[in-house]
Coordinates of C-alpha atoms in Angstrom, one line a residue:
X1 CA 61.6 -58.3 49.2
X2 CA 58.8 -57.6 51.3
X3 CA 59.5 -54.1 51.7
X4 CA 60.0 -53.3 48.1
X5 CA 56.4 -54.9 47.5
X6 CA 54.8 -53.0 50.5
X7 CA 56.7 -49.8 48.9
X8 CA 55.4 -50.3 45.3
X9 CA 52.1 -51.2 47.2
X10 CA 52.0 -47.7 49.3
X11 CA 53.4 -45.5 45.9
X12 CA 50.5 -47.1 44.1
X13 CA 48.0 -45.8 46.4
X14 CA 49.3 -42.6 47.0
X15 CA 49.7 -42.2 43.3
X16 CA 45.9 -43.3 42.9
X17 CA 44.8 -41.0 45.9
X18 CA 46.3 -38.3 43.8
X19 CA 44.8 -38.8 40.5
X20 CA 41.7 -39.1 42.7
X21 CA 42.1 -35.7 44.4
X22 CA 42.9 -34.0 40.7
X23 CA 39.7 -35.7 38.9
X24 CA 37.9 -33.9 41.7
X25 CA 39.3 -30.7 41.3
X26 CA 39.0 -30.8 37.8
X27 CA 35.3 -31.8 38.1
X28 CA 34.6 -28.9 40.7
X29 CA 36.4 -26.4 38.2
X30 CA 34.2 -27.4 35.3
X31 CA 31.2 -28.0 37.4
X32 CA 31.6 -24.3 39.0
X33 CA 31.9 -22.5 35.3
X34 CA 29.2 -24.2 34.2
X35 CA 26.7 -22.9 37.1
X36 CA 28.0 -19.2 36.9
X37 CA 27.6 -19.4 32.8
X38 CA 24.1 -21.0 33.4
X39 CA 23.1 -18.4 35.9
X40 CA 24.3 -15.9 33.0
X41 CA 22.0 -17.3 30.6
X42 CA 19.4 -15.5 32.5
X43 CA 16.9 -13.3 30.5
X44 CA 13.7 -11.1 31.4
X45 CA 13.0 -10.2 28.0
X46 CA 9.7 -12.2 26.3
X47 CA 11.6 -13.2 23.3
X48 CA 13.9 -16.6 22.3
X49 CA 16.2 -15.6 25.0
X50 CA 13.7 -17.0 27.8
X51 CA 14.7 -20.3 26.4
X52 CA 18.5 -20.3 27.4
X53 CA 18.0 -20.1 31.1
X54 CA 16.0 -22.9 32.0
X55 CA 17.6 -25.6 29.3
X56 CA 21.1 -24.6 30.7
X57 CA 20.1 -24.9 34.3
X58 CA 18.1 -28.4 34.1
X59 CA 21.4 -29.2 32.2
X60 CA 23.6 -28.4 34.5
X61 CA 21.7 -29.2 37.5
X62 CA 21.7 -32.7 36.3
X63 CA 25.5 -32.7 35.6
X64 CA 26.2 -31.5 39.1
X65 CA 23.9 -33.8 40.6
X66 CA 25.4 -37.1 39.3
X67 CA 29.0 -36.1 39.1
X68 CA 28.8 -34.7 42.8
X69 CA 27.1 -38.1 43.5
X70 CA 29.9 -40.1 42.2
X71 CA 32.8 -38.0 43.7
X72 CA 31.2 -37.6 47.1
X73 CA 30.1 -41.6 47.4
X74 CA 33.3 -42.6 45.7
X75 CA 31.4 -44.8 43.6
X76 CA 32.3 -45.8 40.1
X77 CA 29.0 -47.0 38.7
X78 CA 27.4 -43.9 37.5
X79 CA 30.5 -43.3 35.5
X80 CA 29.6 -43.8 32.0
X81 CA 26.7 -41.6 32.8
X82 CA 28.5 -38.8 34.1
X83 CA 31.2 -39.1 31.2
X84 CA 28.1 -38.3 28.5
X85 CA 27.1 -35.8 30.4
X86 CA 30.5 -33.9 30.9
X87 CA 31.2 -34.5 27.1
X88 CA 27.9 -32.9 25.8
X89 CA 27.9 -30.0 28.7
X90 CA 30.1 -27.4 26.6
X91 CA 27.7 -28.1 23.6
X92 CA 24.9 -27.4 25.4
X93 CA 25.9 -24.3 27.3
X94 CA 26.8 -23.0 23.6
X95 CA 23.5 -23.7 22.4
X96 CA 22.3 -21.7 25.3
X97 CA 25.1 -18.8 24.9
X98 CA 23.6 -18.4 21.2
X99 CA 20.1 -18.4 22.4
X100 CA 20.9 -16.0 24.9
X101 CA 22.0 -13.8 22.5
X102 CA 19.3 -14.6 20.4
X103 CA 16.9 -12.2 21.3
X104 CA 16.0 -8.6 20.6
X105 CA 18.3 -7.1 22.9
X106 CA 22.1 -7.5 23.0
X107 CA 24.3 -8.2 26.1
X108 CA 27.4 -6.2 27.5
X109 CA 30.7 -6.7 26.6
X110 CA 31.8 -7.7 30.3
X111 CA 29.0 -9.9 30.4
X112 CA 29.8 -11.7 27.4
X113 CA 33.4 -11.8 28.3
X114 CA 32.2 -13.9 31.7
X115 CA 30.5 -15.9 29.9
X116 CA 33.1 -16.7 27.0
X117 CA 35.5 -17.5 30.0
X118 CA 33.3 -19.8 31.7
X119 CA 32.3 -21.4 28.3
X120 CA 36.1 -22.1 27.5
X121 CA 36.6 -23.8 31.0
X122 CA 34.0 -25.8 30.1
X123 CA 35.3 -26.8 27.0
X124 CA 39.1 -27.3 28.2
X125 CA 38.1 -29.5 30.9
X126 CA 35.6 -31.7 29.3
X127 CA 38.5 -33.0 27.0
X128 CA 40.7 -33.0 30.9
X129 CA 37.8 -35.2 32.4
X130 CA 37.1 -37.1 29.1
X131 CA 40.9 -38.2 29.2
X132 CA 40.6 -38.9 32.9
X133 CA 37.7 -41.3 32.6
X134 CA 39.3 -43.4 29.8
X135 CA 39.9 -47.3 31.0
X136 CA 43.4 -46.9 31.7
X137 CA 43.0 -43.9 33.9
X138 CA 39.7 -44.3 34.9
X139 CA 40.8 -48.0 37.2
X140 CA 43.7 -46.0 38.7
X141 CA 41.5 -43.3 40.0
X142 CA 39.0 -45.2 41.6
X143 CA 41.0 -48.1 42.9
X144 CA 40.5 -47.1 46.2
X145 CA 37.2 -46.0 46.0
X146 CA 34.0 -47.6 47.7
X147 CA 32.6 -48.6 44.7
X148 CA 35.6 -48.9 42.3
X149 CA 35.4 -49.2 38.2
X150 CA 34.9 -52.5 36.9
X151 CA 34.9 -53.1 33.2
X152 CA 31.6 -53.9 31.7
X153 CA 30.4 -57.1 30.7
X154 CA 30.8 -58.4 27.0
X155 CA 27.6 -57.3 25.1
X156 CA 26.2 -60.0 22.8
X157 CA 23.0 -60.1 20.1
X158 CA 20.7 -57.7 20.4
X159 CA 22.1 -55.6 23.1
X160 CA 25.3 -55.3 21.5
X161 CA 23.8 -53.8 18.3
X162 CA 21.5 -51.5 20.0
X163 CA 24.8 -50.5 21.9
X164 CA 26.6 -49.9 18.5
X165 CA 24.0 -47.6 17.2
X166 CA 23.8 -45.5 20.3
X167 CA 27.4 -45.2 20.2
X168 CA 27.5 -44.0 16.8
X169 CA 24.8 -41.5 17.0
X170 CA 26.8 -40.3 19.8
X171 CA 30.1 -39.8 18.3
X172 CA 28.1 -38.5 15.1
X173 CA 26.7 -35.8 17.7
X174 CA 30.0 -34.9 19.1
X175 CA 31.3 -34.8 16.0
X176 CA 29.0 -32.3 14.8
X177 CA 29.6 -29.8 17.9
X178 CA 33.6 -30.5 17.4
X179 CA 33.5 -29.5 13.9
X180 CA 31.2 -26.3 14.5
X181 CA 34.2 -25.0 17.4
X182 CA 36.7 -25.9 14.9
X183 CA 35.1 -24.0 11.9
X184 CA 34.5 -20.8 14.4
X185 CA 38.1 -21.0 15.7
X186 CA 40.6 -22.2 13.6
X187 CA 39.6 -23.6 10.1
X188 CA 36.7 -23.5 7.8
X189 CA 36.0 -24.8 4.4
X190 CA 35.2 -22.1 1.5
X191 CA 33.7 -22.6 -1.9
X192 CA 34.1 -19.9 -4.5
X193 CA 30.8 -18.6 -5.4
X194 CA 31.2 -16.0 -8.0
X195 CA 34.2 -15.1 -11.0
X196 CA 35.1 -11.9 -9.0
X197 CA 38.3 -13.4 -8.3
X198 CA 39.5 -14.5 -11.5
X199 CA 42.3 -15.4 -12.5
X200 CA 43.1 -16.1 -8.8
X201 CA 39.9 -18.2 -8.0
X202 CA 37.5 -19.8 -9.9
X203 CA 33.8 -20.7 -9.4
X204 CA 33.5 -23.9 -7.4
X205 CA 37.5 -23.7 -6.4
X206 CA 37.7 -25.0 -2.8
X207 CA 39.6 -23.5 -0.3
X208 CA 40.7 -23.9 3.1
X209 CA 40.2 -20.9 5.3
X210 CA 42.7 -19.9 8.3
X211 CA 40.9 -18.0 11.1
X212 CA 43.4 -18.1 13.9
X213 CA 45.7 -15.2 12.3
X214 CA 41.9 -13.1 11.6
X215 CA 41.0 -12.8 15.4
X216 CA 37.9 -15.3 15.7
X217 CA 34.9 -14.2 17.7
X218 CA 33.1 -16.0 19.7
X219 CA 29.5 -16.6 18.1
X220 CA 27.3 -13.3 18.1
X221 CA 29.6 -11.3 20.5
X222 CA 32.5 -9.0 20.2
X223 CA 35.1 -11.5 22.4
X224 CA 37.5 -13.2 20.5
X225 CA 41.4 -14.2 20.2
X226 CA 42.8 -10.9 19.6
X227 CA 46.2 -11.4 18.2
X228 CA 46.5 -7.6 16.7
X229 CA 45.7 -8.5 13.1
X230 CA 47.1 -6.1 10.5
X231 CA 46.8 -6.9 6.5
X232 CA 48.7 -5.4 3.8
X233 CA 47.9 -4.1 0.5
X234 CA 47.5 -7.5 -1.8
X235 CA 46.2 -9.8 0.8
X236 CA 43.3 -12.2 0.1
X237 CA 40.9 -12.1 2.7
X238 CA 37.2 -13.8 3.4
X239 CA 35.2 -11.1 5.0
X240 CA 31.3 -10.8 5.8
X241 CA 29.5 -8.9 3.4
X242 CA 28.0 -5.5 4.9
X243 CA 25.5 -5.4 2.4
X244 CA 23.2 -7.8 4.4
X245 CA 21.9 -7.6 7.7
X246 CA 23.9 -8.8 10.8
X247 CA 21.5 -8.5 13.4
X248 CA 21.5 -11.7 16.0
X249 CA 18.7 -13.5 14.1
X250 CA 20.5 -13.4 10.7
X251 CA 23.8 -14.5 12.8
X252 CA 22.0 -17.3 14.1
X253 CA 21.1 -18.5 10.6
X254 CA 24.5 -17.8 9.6
X255 CA 26.0 -20.1 12.0
X256 CA 23.6 -22.6 11.5
X257 CA 24.3 -22.6 7.6
X258 CA 28.0 -23.0 8.0
X259 CA 27.7 -26.0 10.5
X260 CA 25.7 -27.5 7.8
X261 CA 27.6 -26.6 5.0
X262 CA 31.1 -27.8 6.6
X263 CA 29.2 -31.3 7.3
X264 CA 28.3 -31.6 4.1
X265 CA 31.3 -31.1 2.4
X266 CA 30.0 -27.7 1.0
X267 CA 27.1 -29.7 -0.8
X268 CA 24.3 -28.0 1.1
X269 CA 24.1 -24.1 1.5
X270 CA 21.5 -22.6 3.8
X271 CA 22.7 -19.1 3.4
X272 CA 19.9 -16.9 2.1
X273 CA 18.4 -14.0 2.5
X274 CA 15.2 -12.9 3.3
X275 CA 13.8 -13.7 -0.2
X276 CA 15.4 -17.3 -0.2
X277 CA 18.1 -16.2 -2.5
X278 CA 21.6 -17.8 -1.7
X279 CA 23.7 -14.8 -0.1
X280 CA 27.1 -14.0 -1.1
X281 CA 28.5 -14.1 2.1
X282 CA 31.0 -14.1 3.3
X283 CA 33.2 -12.6 0.3
X284 CA 37.0 -13.6 -1.1
X285 CA 38.5 -9.9 -1.9
X286 CA 41.7 -8.7 -2.1
X287 CA 42.8 -5.6 0.5
X288 CA 43.3 -2.7 -1.7
X289 CA 43.5 0.3 0.4
X290 CA 44.9 0.5 4.1
X291 CA 44.5 2.8 7.0
X292 CA 45.7 6.4 6.4
X293 CA 45.0 6.5 2.9
X294 CA 42.8 8.3 0.7
X295 CA 42.2 6.6 -2.6
X296 CA 40.7 7.6 -6.5
X297 CA 40.5 5.0 -9.1
X298 CA 40.5 6.4 -12.7
X299 CA 40.8 4.4 -16.2
X300 CA 41.4 1.3 -14.1
X301 CA 44.3 2.6 -12.5
X302 CA 44.4 3.2 -8.4
X303 CA 45.9 6.4 -7.0
X304 CA 46.5 7.4 -3.4
X305 CA 47.4 9.9 -1.1
X306 CA 48.5 10.0 2.4
X307 CA 48.8 13.0 5.1
X308 CA 52.5 12.8 4.1
X309 CA 51.9 13.2 0.6
X310 CA 48.9 14.9 -0.4
X311 CA 49.6 14.4 -4.4
X312 CA 47.6 11.6 -5.7
X313 CA 50.0 8.8 -6.8
X314 CA 49.6 5.6 -8.7
X315 CA 49.5 2.3 -6.4
X316 CA 51.7 0.3 -8.6
X317 CA 51.2 -2.9 -6.2
X318 CA 47.2 -3.0 -7.6
X319 CA 48.4 -3.2 -11.4
X320 CA 49.6 -6.5 -10.6
X321 CA 46.0 -8.0 -9.2
X322 CA 43.6 -6.0 -11.2
X323 CA 42.6 -7.7 -14.1
X324 CA 40.5 -5.7 -16.8
X325 CA 41.2 -7.9 -20.0
X326 CA 40.6 -11.6 -19.9
X327 CA 41.8 -12.3 -22.8
X328 CA 45.5 -11.8 -21.5
X329 CA 45.1 -14.5 -18.5
X330 CA 46.8 -17.8 -18.6
X331 CA 45.4 -20.0 -21.8
X332 CA 45.2 -22.9 -19.5
X333 CA 42.1 -21.2 -17.3
X334 CA 40.5 -19.4 -20.5
X335 CA 38.1 -22.1 -20.7
X336 CA 37.0 -22.6 -17.5
X337 CA 35.9 -18.9 -17.2
X338 CA 32.2 -18.7 -17.4
X339 CA 31.6 -15.0 -18.3
X340 CA 33.5 -12.2 -20.1
X341 CA 32.1 -9.3 -19.5
X342 CA 32.9 -7.0 -22.4
X343 CA 32.6 -10.0 -25.1
X344 CA 29.4 -9.8 -27.3
X345 CA 29.3 -13.3 -27.2
X346 CA 29.5 -15.7 -24.3
X347 CA 31.1 -19.4 -24.2
X348 CA 29.0 -21.9 -24.7
X349 CA 28.5 -25.4 -23.0
X350 CA 31.6 -27.0 -24.5
X351 CA 33.8 -23.5 -25.0
X352 CA 33.9 -24.6 -28.5
X353 CA 33.6 -20.6 -29.6
X354 CA 35.8 -19.4 -27.1
X355 CA 38.4 -18.1 -29.7
X356 CA 35.6 -15.7 -30.7
X357 CA 34.5 -15.1 -27.2
X358 CA 38.3 -14.1 -26.5
X359 CA 38.8 -11.8 -29.6
X360 CA 35.2 -10.1 -28.9
X361 CA 36.5 -9.3 -25.4
X362 CA 39.8 -7.9 -26.2
X363 CA 38.6 -5.8 -29.3
X364 CA 35.9 -4.2 -26.7
X365 CA 38.8 -3.5 -24.1
X366 CA 40.4 -1.8 -26.9
X367 CA 37.4 0.3 -27.5
X368 CA 37.0 1.3 -23.9
X369 CA 40.6 2.4 -24.1
X370 CA 40.0 4.4 -27.3
X371 CA 37.2 6.5 -25.5
X372 CA 39.2 7.1 -22.5
X373 CA 41.8 8.6 -24.7
X374 CA 39.2 10.7 -26.4
X375 CA 38.0 11.7 -23.3
X376 CA 41.2 12.4 -22.3
X377 CA 42.4 14.7 -25.0
X378 CA 38.5 16.3 -25.4
X379 CA 38.8 20.1 -26.0
X380 CA 36.2 21.7 -23.5
X381 CA 36.7 25.4 -25.0
X382 CA 36.0 24.1 -28.3
X383 CA 33.1 21.8 -26.8
X384 CA 32.0 25.4 -25.0
X385 CA 32.0 27.3 -28.5
X386 CA 30.2 24.8 -30.2
X387 CA 27.4 24.3 -27.6
X388 CA 26.5 28.0 -27.8
X389 CA 26.7 27.8 -31.7
X390 CA 24.2 25.2 -31.4
X391 CA 22.0 27.3 -29.1
X392 CA 22.0 30.0 -31.8
X393 CA 21.1 27.3 -34.5
X394 CA 18.4 26.0 -32.5
X395 CA 17.0 29.3 -31.8
X396 CA 16.6 30.2 -35.9
X397 CA 15.1 26.5 -35.9
X398 CA 12.7 27.0 -33.6
X399 CA 9.2 28.8 -33.9
X400 CA 8.4 32.1 -32.9
X401 CA 5.0 31.1 -30.9
X402 CA 4.0 28.4 -28.7
X403 CA 2.3 25.8 -31.4
X404 CA 2.0 23.5 -28.1
X405 CA -0.1 24.2 -24.9
X406 CA 2.7 23.3 -22.4
X407 CA 6.4 22.0 -22.0
X408 CA 7.5 19.6 -19.0
X409 CA 11.5 19.5 -18.4
X410 CA 12.4 16.2 -19.9
X411 CA 14.3 13.5 -17.8
X412 CA 18.1 14.2 -17.4
X413 CA 18.7 10.4 -17.8
X414 CA 21.0 9.8 -20.9
X415 CA 19.4 7.1 -21.9
X416 CA 16.0 8.7 -21.7
X417 CA 17.2 11.8 -23.7
X418 CA 19.0 10.3 -26.3
X419 CA 15.7 7.7 -26.6
X420 CA 13.4 10.2 -27.1
X421 CA 15.5 12.9 -29.0
X422 CA 12.6 13.3 -31.7
X423 CA 9.6 14.2 -29.0
X424 CA 11.6 16.2 -27.5
X425 CA 12.8 17.8 -30.9
X426 CA 9.5 18.9 -31.8
X427 CA 8.7 20.1 -28.3
X428 CA 12.0 22.4 -28.1
X429 CA 10.7 24.0 -31.4
X430 CA 7.1 24.4 -30.8
X431 CA 7.6 26.0 -27.2
X432 CA 9.3 29.1 -26.0
X433 CA 10.0 27.2 -22.5
X434 CA 11.4 24.3 -24.7
X435 CA 14.0 26.5 -26.3
X436 CA 14.9 28.2 -22.7
X437 CA 15.8 24.9 -21.5
X438 CA 17.8 23.6 -24.3
X439 CA 19.6 26.7 -23.8
X440 CA 20.5 26.2 -20.4
X441 CA 20.8 22.6 -20.9
X442 CA 23.5 23.0 -23.5
X443 CA 25.4 25.9 -21.6
X444 CA 25.1 25.2 -18.0
X445 CA 28.4 23.4 -17.7
X446 CA 30.0 26.1 -19.7
X447 CA 31.4 28.5 -16.5
X448 CA 33.1 25.2 -14.8
X449 CA 35.4 24.3 -17.3
X450 CA 38.4 26.0 -15.6
X451 CA 37.6 24.7 -12.1
X452 CA 40.0 22.1 -10.5
X453 CA 38.9 18.7 -9.8
X454 CA 40.4 15.2 -9.1
X455 CA 40.6 12.9 -11.6
X456 CA 37.4 11.0 -11.5
X457 CA 35.3 14.3 -11.2
X458 CA 37.4 15.7 -14.2
X459 CA 36.9 12.5 -16.3
X460 CA 33.2 12.7 -15.4
X461 CA 32.6 16.4 -16.2
X462 CA 34.1 15.5 -19.7
X463 CA 32.0 12.4 -20.1
X464 CA 29.0 14.8 -19.1
X465 CA 29.7 17.3 -21.8
X466 CA 30.6 14.8 -24.4
X467 CA 27.5 13.2 -23.9
X468 CA 25.4 16.5 -24.0
X469 CA 27.1 17.8 -27.3
X470 CA 26.3 14.5 -29.0
X471 CA 22.2 15.2 -27.8
X472 CA 23.0 18.8 -28.9
X473 CA 24.0 17.7 -32.4
X474 CA 21.0 15.0 -32.5
X475 CA 18.4 17.9 -31.8
X476 CA 19.7 20.3 -34.1
X477 CA 19.9 18.1 -36.8
X478 CA 16.6 16.8 -36.3
X479 CA 15.0 20.2 -35.9
X480 CA 16.8 21.0 -39.6
X481 CA 15.1 18.1 -40.9
X482 CA 11.7 18.9 -39.7
X483 CA 11.8 22.2 -40.7
X484 CA 11.6 21.0 -44.2
X485 CA 8.9 18.4 -43.6
X486 CA 11.0 15.4 -43.2
X487 CA 9.4 12.8 -42.3
X488 CA 10.0 10.6 -38.8
X489 CA 11.3 7.5 -40.6
X490 CA 13.2 9.6 -43.0
X491 CA 14.8 11.3 -40.0
X492 CA 15.6 8.1 -38.6
X493 CA 17.2 6.9 -41.5
X494 CA 19.5 9.9 -41.8
X495 CA 22.9 9.3 -42.4
X496 CA 24.1 12.0 -39.9
X497 CA 21.7 11.1 -37.4
X498 CA 23.0 7.3 -37.9
X499 CA 26.4 8.4 -37.2
X500 CA 25.5 10.1 -34.2
X501 CA 23.7 7.8 -32.8
X502 CA 26.4 5.2 -33.3
X503 CA 28.9 7.6 -31.1
X504 CA 26.0 7.9 -28.8
X505 CA 25.6 4.1 -28.4
X506 CA 29.3 4.1 -27.4
X507 CA 29.5 6.9 -24.6
X508 CA 26.2 5.0 -23.3
X509 CA 27.7 1.6 -22.9
X510 CA 30.5 3.4 -21.3
X511 CA 28.6 5.1 -18.7
X512 CA 25.8 2.8 -17.9
X513 CA 27.8 -0.6 -18.5
X514 CA 31.4 0.4 -17.1
X515 CA 31.8 3.7 -15.5
X516 CA 31.0 2.3 -12.1
X517 CA 33.2 -0.9 -12.7
X518 CA 36.4 1.2 -14.4
X519 CA 36.6 4.3 -11.8
X520 CA 35.9 5.2 -8.2
X521 CA 35.6 8.4 -7.1
X522 CA 38.0 10.2 -4.1
X523 CA 37.7 8.0 -1.2
X524 CA 36.5 8.5 1.6
X525 CA 35.6 11.7 0.1
X526 CA 36.7 15.0 1.1
X527 CA 35.2 17.7 3.5
X528 CA 33.2 20.5 1.7
X529 CA 36.2 22.5 2.2
X530 CA 38.4 20.1 0.4
X531 CA 40.1 18.7 3.6
X532 CA 41.0 14.9 2.9
X533 CA 39.7 11.9 4.7
X534 CA 41.5 8.7 5.1
X535 CA 40.6 5.4 6.0
X536 CA 40.8 5.1 9.5
X537 CA 42.7 2.6 11.7
X538 CA 41.6 -1.5 11.8
X539 CA 39.6 -0.1 8.5
X540 CA 40.6 -1.4 5.0
X541 CA 38.8 -1.2 1.5
X542 CA 38.7 -4.3 -1.0
X543 CA 38.1 -5.2 -4.2
X544 CA 37.6 -8.4 -6.5
X545 CA 40.4 -9.0 -9.0
X546 CA 38.1 -9.6 -11.7
X547 CA 36.9 -5.7 -11.9
X548 CA 34.6 -5.7 -14.6
X549 CA 32.6 -8.9 -12.7
X550 CA 33.1 -7.7 -9.3
X551 CA 30.6 -5.8 -7.0
X552 CA 32.6 -4.9 -4.4
X553 CA 33.3 -2.4 -1.7
X554 CA 33.2 0.1 -4.4
X555 CA 29.3 -0.2 -4.6
X556 CA 26.1 -0.2 -3.0
X557 CA 23.6 -3.3 -3.1
X558 CA 21.2 -1.1 -5.0
X559 CA 21.0 1.1 -8.4
X560 CA 20.1 4.9 -7.8
X561 CA 19.9 7.8 -10.4
X562 CA 23.0 9.7 -9.8
X563 CA 24.4 13.0 -11.7
X564 CA 27.4 12.4 -13.9
X565 CA 28.8 15.7 -12.4
X566 CA 28.3 17.8 -9.6
X567 CA 29.6 20.9 -11.8
X568 CA 26.7 21.0 -13.7
X569 CA 23.3 22.3 -12.6
X570 CA 21.6 20.0 -15.4
X571 CA 24.2 17.4 -15.5
X572 CA 23.1 13.8 -17.1
X573 CA 22.1 11.5 -15.0
X574 CA 22.5 7.7 -15.0
X575 CA 22.0 4.4 -12.9
X576 CA 24.5 4.2 -10.5
X577 CA 25.9 1.7 -7.7
X578 CA 28.8 3.9 -6.7
X579 CA 29.2 3.7 -3.2
X580 CA 32.6 3.1 -2.0
X581 CA 32.9 1.8 1.6
X582 CA 35.6 0.4 3.9
X583 CA 34.9 -2.3 6.7
X584 CA 36.3 -2.7 9.8
X585 CA 38.9 -5.8 10.2
X586 CA 36.3 -7.1 12.5
X587 CA 34.3 -8.4 9.4
X588 CA 37.2 -10.0 8.2
X589 CA 37.2 -13.7 9.4
X590 CA 39.6 -15.4 7.6
X591 CA 42.4 -15.9 4.9
X592 CA 42.1 -18.5 2.1
X593 CA 45.5 -20.8 3.0
X594 CA 45.4 -23.7 0.6
X595 CA 43.2 -24.6 -2.5
X596 CA 42.5 -28.2 -2.3
X597 CA 40.1 -28.4 -5.4
X598 CA 40.2 -28.9 -8.2
X599 CA 43.3 -31.3 -7.9
X600 CA 44.9 -29.9 -10.7
X601 CA 45.2 -26.6 -9.3
X602 CA 45.7 -27.5 -5.7
X603 CA 48.4 -25.7 -3.4
X604 CA 48.9 -22.5 -1.5
X605 CA 47.0 -19.6 -2.1
X606 CA 49.7 -16.9 -3.1
X607 CA 49.4 -13.5 -4.1
X608 CA 50.0 -13.1 -7.8

């Protein structure tokens, strides 16, 4: 019996010694990694990065001092203190890591790799050491120490209240940083900010975004978890908005806002631009183009070609996702849609006029289809003949000498030309240079009629001709009336002019409001010699499903004046945002996996 007790006692002593030794090893590993990381926070630049080094060194030095004092002297009295120091060490060093990279100058990739590895060691061993310092474990570990662990005396009164308050504060702070780490690398909550993905998502839908499968990166670095992520057409992804700056200063603000956003259950969004406006960053979009493809979109249909097949062929999968006519979506979703881009009237507060809105949207979409059909069947040869006829007619209506002192070529903006047609007609009639400009303007496209073009370029060439012909008809009709001394008000009320103006408003509606949303030029653009370029490896092209209400990767953040066609030196122009671009997979930060709000539509997010 004595031998059994002695054996158990010996085994207990050995077990305690092993655990104490392991405890010391774990602590030395964490402290060693913390020291290296602290040294790597050193900066020689006169900016905010200078703050990182002293903060890291001071906190790490305190942690090292008290931890070694406990380990070397085998004194467990300071264990509550070093528990807190060890638990907060990875969070303090993460702060220093970010601040070190928040300055004007970047750090090398190898530098980031070393510090990230050190941080992960510190982070992992903070959990290991916290487990070791749990009451049951630490009693065994310190059993043979000079001063073993003693359970603290039970607090009462104000001491107990004060302890509980501090404990709650401690738990909240640790939860904040734990949530930050969790949302950087594992899951992130996201609220849908716009209707660009209707009907898949509606505004204020709340989704859980999985980040592990999308190679999450450590803040302000390219160091991350490389899982060889690949995306296929139709995948829904959360992607950073490349229209915004992504320098270190803005990235710090992004990380901070994401933390606040998540901790307030998406109630507080601090993610604003330099003007205080809310950023649409990140975005939820659908992958529509993959590496190795060249794309073009015409009349709402996406086409692709590859090195193996140089003919543009329709992308059938995209037709499943693209939503052009909102009147056709699920009837249960219609009352929840806030904006119908094509409708002439929008839903009121209680959606009591929804039937009228849906009807208007459907009718306007049919008008789009009619115009596109008319453009496809437009007879360019007949238009060329008519353009020259209009020029001859105008010559007979113009005066033989300059009655006005000078002529200034008008703006080629289709809107300006149509709005100012009466004044321009008078100038053209009364100046030789005006007539010469009209002749040149009306016929500058004729030599390009038979030129081979891709679907987008051919479409816009035809739109340009259609708009020019309407302008020419308008000017010649106005000149005819002016020759007969018709008043300006009578000209404006002329039935022929009114009919032409109705057609002009129709084509103007399409060019200025719908052209950039309905179509996309060949992308990536081919070389000047016609050699195709393709979306490179690890890059993707994305669009929103609700194509008429999606400022996506077809577009620039700013408007600019663009010619309708490159095959007419006097092409009409319009305010465009067309600037298609692909994004590197490095900017893809997650995949929406589960919609948890609203409750009646909760469930796994699936491609349609």
